[in-house]
Amino acid sequence: MSVDEAGTERGDTGADEPGWDIDPDDDSSAAVVAAVGRQVKAWREAAGLRAGEFGTAIGYGEDLVYKVEGGRRIPRPEFLDRADEVLGAGGKLVAMKQDVAEARYPKKIRGLAKLEAKAVELEAYHHHNINGLLQTEEHMRALFASWLPAYTVDELERVVAARMARRSIFDRVSLPVLSFVQEEATLRRPVGGRTVWRRQLEHLLDMGRLRNVAIQVLPTLCEEHPGTGGLIEVLKFPDGTAVGRSEGAFSGRPVSDPKQIRILEMRYGMIRAQALAPRESLAFIEKLLGET
């Protein structure tokens, strides 16, 4: 197989790959992708290339080129990398990768990811599932695959990609302080089967050893439990402001009023105080891993 044939084959396959279609109900994402498509087309035409020639040069099929240029398909990062190089765009197309990446994620996730990117501290209590920031890709895929009504293949790829992107919070130069409290039951549930479960527990151990991360386990046998109202999350920012939410307070909506934040912090503080200490929690997870 020649290089051109290999590239065309990759492009044809990529045209049907799930997770890169436009959400018809997301106007802002559609606008971003359409704008990027117009730029790609303008640069291609300025270079005097037909769509088929351009597709061959960057290793993608002609049909995919037309879909990207028409704003009907979200371009992959490597598509923009190759397009920028072949068209001599001098980094102008590459510069659009972040906007395009955000356009792929559901609207509610985009807002959450932006808040997490600015936060200097995060406090999170989860009672049904392992916190999304702590999940392995295998675990989250198994988790989302069990939801009803079932996600389409494209929707599943979108939510997984969005959750994976949020993990960039662990890679920031200025490390935020991250505190997680997990119900014991969330660690005992073998989501995805034994192998996926073990890898998830191993991942929790790795994350819990990071110097800016504290993972605590709330034992099921804890008699006093201020977290029966459900999930609690609080994000704090450099300017002293904060935003939080809880399933059991303020109708579940996000809040930023200092009085409401104090209520969430009070509940989280009590939950954290009754949980195992971080070192004890890691020992508990290691013991549970040994039992799997």
XYZ file of C-alpha atoms in Angstrom:
292
model
C 0.000 0.000 0.000
C 1.362 3.420 -0.933
C 1.533 6.391 1.419
C -1.300 8.089 -0.445
C -3.460 4.992 -0.301
C -2.780 4.621 3.408
C -3.713 8.226 3.985
C -6.939 7.927 2.001
C -7.878 4.802 3.877
C -7.296 6.552 7.191
C -9.423 9.461 6.050
C -12.291 7.258 4.920
C -12.257 5.436 8.221
C -12.018 8.675 10.177
C -15.062 10.083 8.383
C -17.245 7.556 10.195
C -15.422 7.555 13.503
C -17.812 8.284 16.384
C -17.454 11.283 18.618
C -16.628 13.934 16.014
C -20.059 14.864 14.670
C -21.663 18.208 15.483
C -24.353 18.276 18.150
C -27.308 19.829 16.283
C -28.587 21.415 19.501
C -25.301 23.114 20.382
C -25.308 26.387 18.449
C -22.076 27.746 19.921
C -20.095 24.617 19.022
C -21.575 24.587 15.544
C -20.541 28.213 15.057
C -16.944 27.477 16.116
C -16.619 24.454 13.843
C -18.181 26.338 10.923
C -15.701 29.198 11.388
C -12.765 26.795 11.453
C -14.103 25.056 8.350
C -14.292 28.354 6.473
C -10.684 29.111 7.414
C -9.486 25.711 6.189
C -11.322 26.189 2.899
C -9.944 29.717 2.454
C -6.379 28.534 3.017
C -6.880 25.554 0.694
C -8.240 27.699 -2.113
C -5.464 30.258 -1.621
C -2.986 27.396 -2.045
C -4.671 26.408 -5.328
C -5.559 22.899 -4.135
C -8.709 20.951 -4.888
C -10.382 19.199 -1.986
C -9.204 15.786 -3.177
C -5.616 16.964 -3.642
C -5.620 18.584 -0.229
C -7.066 15.442 1.385
C -4.369 13.287 -0.173
C -1.659 15.692 0.984
C -2.773 15.614 4.622
C -3.774 11.940 4.687
C -7.562 12.254 4.797
C -10.347 11.487 2.357
C -11.982 14.086 0.123
C -15.380 13.492 1.730
C -13.994 14.332 5.173
C -12.390 17.513 3.821
C -15.748 18.683 2.484
C -17.452 17.864 5.801
C -14.866 19.819 7.813
C -14.986 22.792 5.448
C -18.770 22.751 5.517
C -18.856 22.781 9.326
C -20.472 19.354 9.466
C -17.567 17.552 11.101
C -15.251 18.462 13.982
C -11.651 18.246 12.720
C -9.268 16.116 14.735
C -6.147 17.878 16.127
C -3.879 16.041 13.691
C -6.079 17.180 10.793
C -5.402 20.804 11.735
C -1.710 20.086 12.316
C -1.285 18.616 8.836
C -3.492 21.253 7.211
C -1.465 24.051 8.777
C 1.772 22.487 7.541
C 0.606 21.682 4.000
C -1.158 25.015 3.483
C 1.614 27.093 5.035
C -0.773 28.711 7.494
C 2.042 29.564 9.879
C 0.294 28.243 12.977
C -3.031 29.992 12.336
C -4.930 26.724 11.919
C -3.048 25.019 14.753
C -4.069 27.905 17.024
C -7.702 26.849 16.596
C -7.214 23.396 18.119
C -8.224 24.412 21.645
C -11.456 26.046 20.456
C -12.227 22.984 18.373
C -11.479 20.657 21.289
C -13.908 22.540 23.527
C -16.556 22.454 20.799
C -16.526 18.680 20.998
C -17.633 18.603 24.628
C -21.240 18.934 25.868
C -22.216 22.475 26.895
C -22.506 21.757 30.609
C -19.075 20.117 30.636
C -17.443 23.091 28.893
C -18.547 25.381 31.696
C -17.340 22.998 34.396
C -13.961 22.503 32.718
C -13.397 26.269 32.532
C -14.155 26.660 36.236
C -11.852 23.784 37.161
C -9.083 25.327 35.046
C -9.203 28.477 37.204
C -9.693 26.851 40.611
C -6.966 26.838 43.252
C -8.856 24.392 45.458
C -11.440 21.683 44.927
C -13.481 19.799 47.513
C -15.633 16.919 46.327
C -17.731 14.260 48.040
C -19.213 11.475 45.916
C -21.506 8.762 47.145
C -22.766 6.852 44.078
C -19.737 6.778 41.776
C -16.030 7.494 41.884
C -15.414 11.174 41.165
C -15.083 11.737 37.423
C -11.650 13.345 37.810
C -10.395 10.139 39.443
C -11.849 7.663 36.953
C -9.812 5.690 34.445
C -11.002 5.813 30.853
C -12.044 2.151 31.039
C -14.078 2.790 34.165
C -15.887 5.817 32.768
C -16.690 4.005 29.519
C -18.215 1.122 31.454
C -20.087 3.558 33.667
C -21.545 5.593 30.805
C -22.380 2.444 28.845
C -24.694 1.327 31.657
C -26.770 4.519 31.722
C -30.393 4.566 30.560
C -31.592 5.721 28.157
C -28.500 4.448 26.416
C -26.044 6.838 24.831
C -25.486 6.574 21.115
C -21.923 5.654 20.127
C -21.264 9.284 19.201
C -22.668 10.604 22.492
C -20.589 8.092 24.447
C -17.396 9.234 22.736
C -18.260 12.861 23.468
C -18.833 12.435 27.187
C -15.748 10.254 27.603
C -13.576 12.779 25.730
C -14.968 15.615 27.827
C -14.296 13.847 31.103
C -10.789 12.847 30.023
C -10.018 16.465 29.104
C -10.970 17.623 32.605
C -8.064 15.602 33.996
C -5.743 18.356 32.791
C -6.356 19.866 36.234
C -3.677 17.458 37.514
C -1.104 18.749 35.011
C -1.291 22.477 35.698
C 1.930 24.334 36.472
C 0.303 25.984 39.484
C -1.062 22.913 41.252
C -4.489 23.274 42.875
C -5.270 21.607 46.190
C -7.629 18.713 45.466
C -9.609 16.973 48.208
C -11.862 13.998 47.508
C -14.039 11.948 49.847
C -15.382 8.700 48.419
C -17.997 6.432 49.936
C -16.625 2.960 50.576
C -19.387 1.517 48.379
C -18.059 3.354 45.310
C -14.754 1.507 45.690
C -16.359 -1.903 46.094
C -18.573 -1.722 43.024
C -16.782 -3.665 40.206
C -17.798 -1.340 37.366
C -16.648 -2.832 34.063
C -15.618 -6.162 35.558
C -12.736 -7.398 37.676
C -9.857 -6.200 35.475
C -11.272 -2.687 35.008
C -12.057 -2.533 38.718
C -8.494 -3.451 39.712
C -7.014 -0.861 37.362
C -9.342 1.754 38.806
C -8.204 0.973 42.347
C -4.561 1.105 41.233
C -5.230 4.478 39.617
C -6.742 5.796 42.848
C -3.585 4.785 44.698
C -1.432 6.617 42.146
C -3.558 9.761 42.349
C -3.723 9.652 46.137
C 0.084 9.732 46.334
C 0.296 13.050 44.489
C 1.400 15.779 46.871
C -1.542 18.085 46.045
C -4.224 15.372 46.172
C -5.979 13.930 49.236
C -8.332 10.969 48.797
C -10.329 9.871 51.827
C -12.699 6.953 52.241
C -15.898 7.267 54.263
C -16.610 3.811 55.748
C -20.055 2.360 55.188
C -20.338 1.593 58.920
C -20.052 5.275 59.838
C -23.074 5.877 62.108
C -23.293 9.656 61.782
C -23.479 10.771 58.181
C -23.973 14.432 57.183
C -23.641 13.485 53.513
C -26.965 11.728 53.054
C -28.104 14.679 50.939
C -25.787 13.496 48.181
C -22.944 14.888 46.128
C -21.103 18.020 47.269
C -18.591 19.964 45.171
C -16.895 23.284 45.926
C -14.415 25.120 43.680
C -12.397 28.025 45.094
C -10.661 30.700 42.999
C -7.620 32.971 43.443
C -9.736 36.064 44.148
C -11.394 34.425 47.155
C -14.678 33.628 45.403
C -16.117 30.144 45.132
C -18.842 28.169 43.405
C -20.426 24.991 44.663
C -23.325 22.623 44.292
C -24.981 19.823 46.191
C -27.776 17.447 45.341
C -29.203 18.022 48.803
C -29.105 21.824 48.971
C -30.384 24.830 47.022
C -32.405 22.626 44.647
C -29.169 21.185 43.301
C -28.280 24.354 41.411
C -24.776 25.917 41.414
C -24.351 28.657 44.029
C -21.746 31.348 44.692
C -23.252 33.340 47.584
C -20.775 33.227 50.518
C -23.492 32.132 52.958
C -24.483 29.219 50.751
C -20.857 28.261 50.153
C -20.282 28.177 53.919
C -23.139 25.694 54.292
C -21.587 23.385 51.692
C -18.157 23.747 53.282
C -19.606 22.953 56.704
C -21.206 19.759 55.399
C -18.099 18.751 53.491
C -15.921 19.469 56.506
C -18.013 17.163 58.697
C -17.928 14.421 56.066
C -14.162 14.759 55.722
C -13.680 14.693 59.497
C -15.553 11.388 59.773
C -13.722 9.774 56.845
C -10.481 7.842 57.163
C -7.356 10.005 57.030
C -5.627 10.131 53.610
C -2.873 7.659 54.623
C -5.410 5.285 56.196
C -7.570 5.607 53.088
C -4.713 4.571 50.786
C -4.055 1.594 53.055
C -7.761 0.713 52.845
C -7.682 0.879 49.022
C -4.540 -1.286 48.962
C -6.284 -3.848 51.155
C -9.345 -3.798 48.926
C -7.130 -4.216 45.860
C -5.540 -7.260 47.460
C -8.974 -8.794 47.969
C -10.054 -8.424 44.319
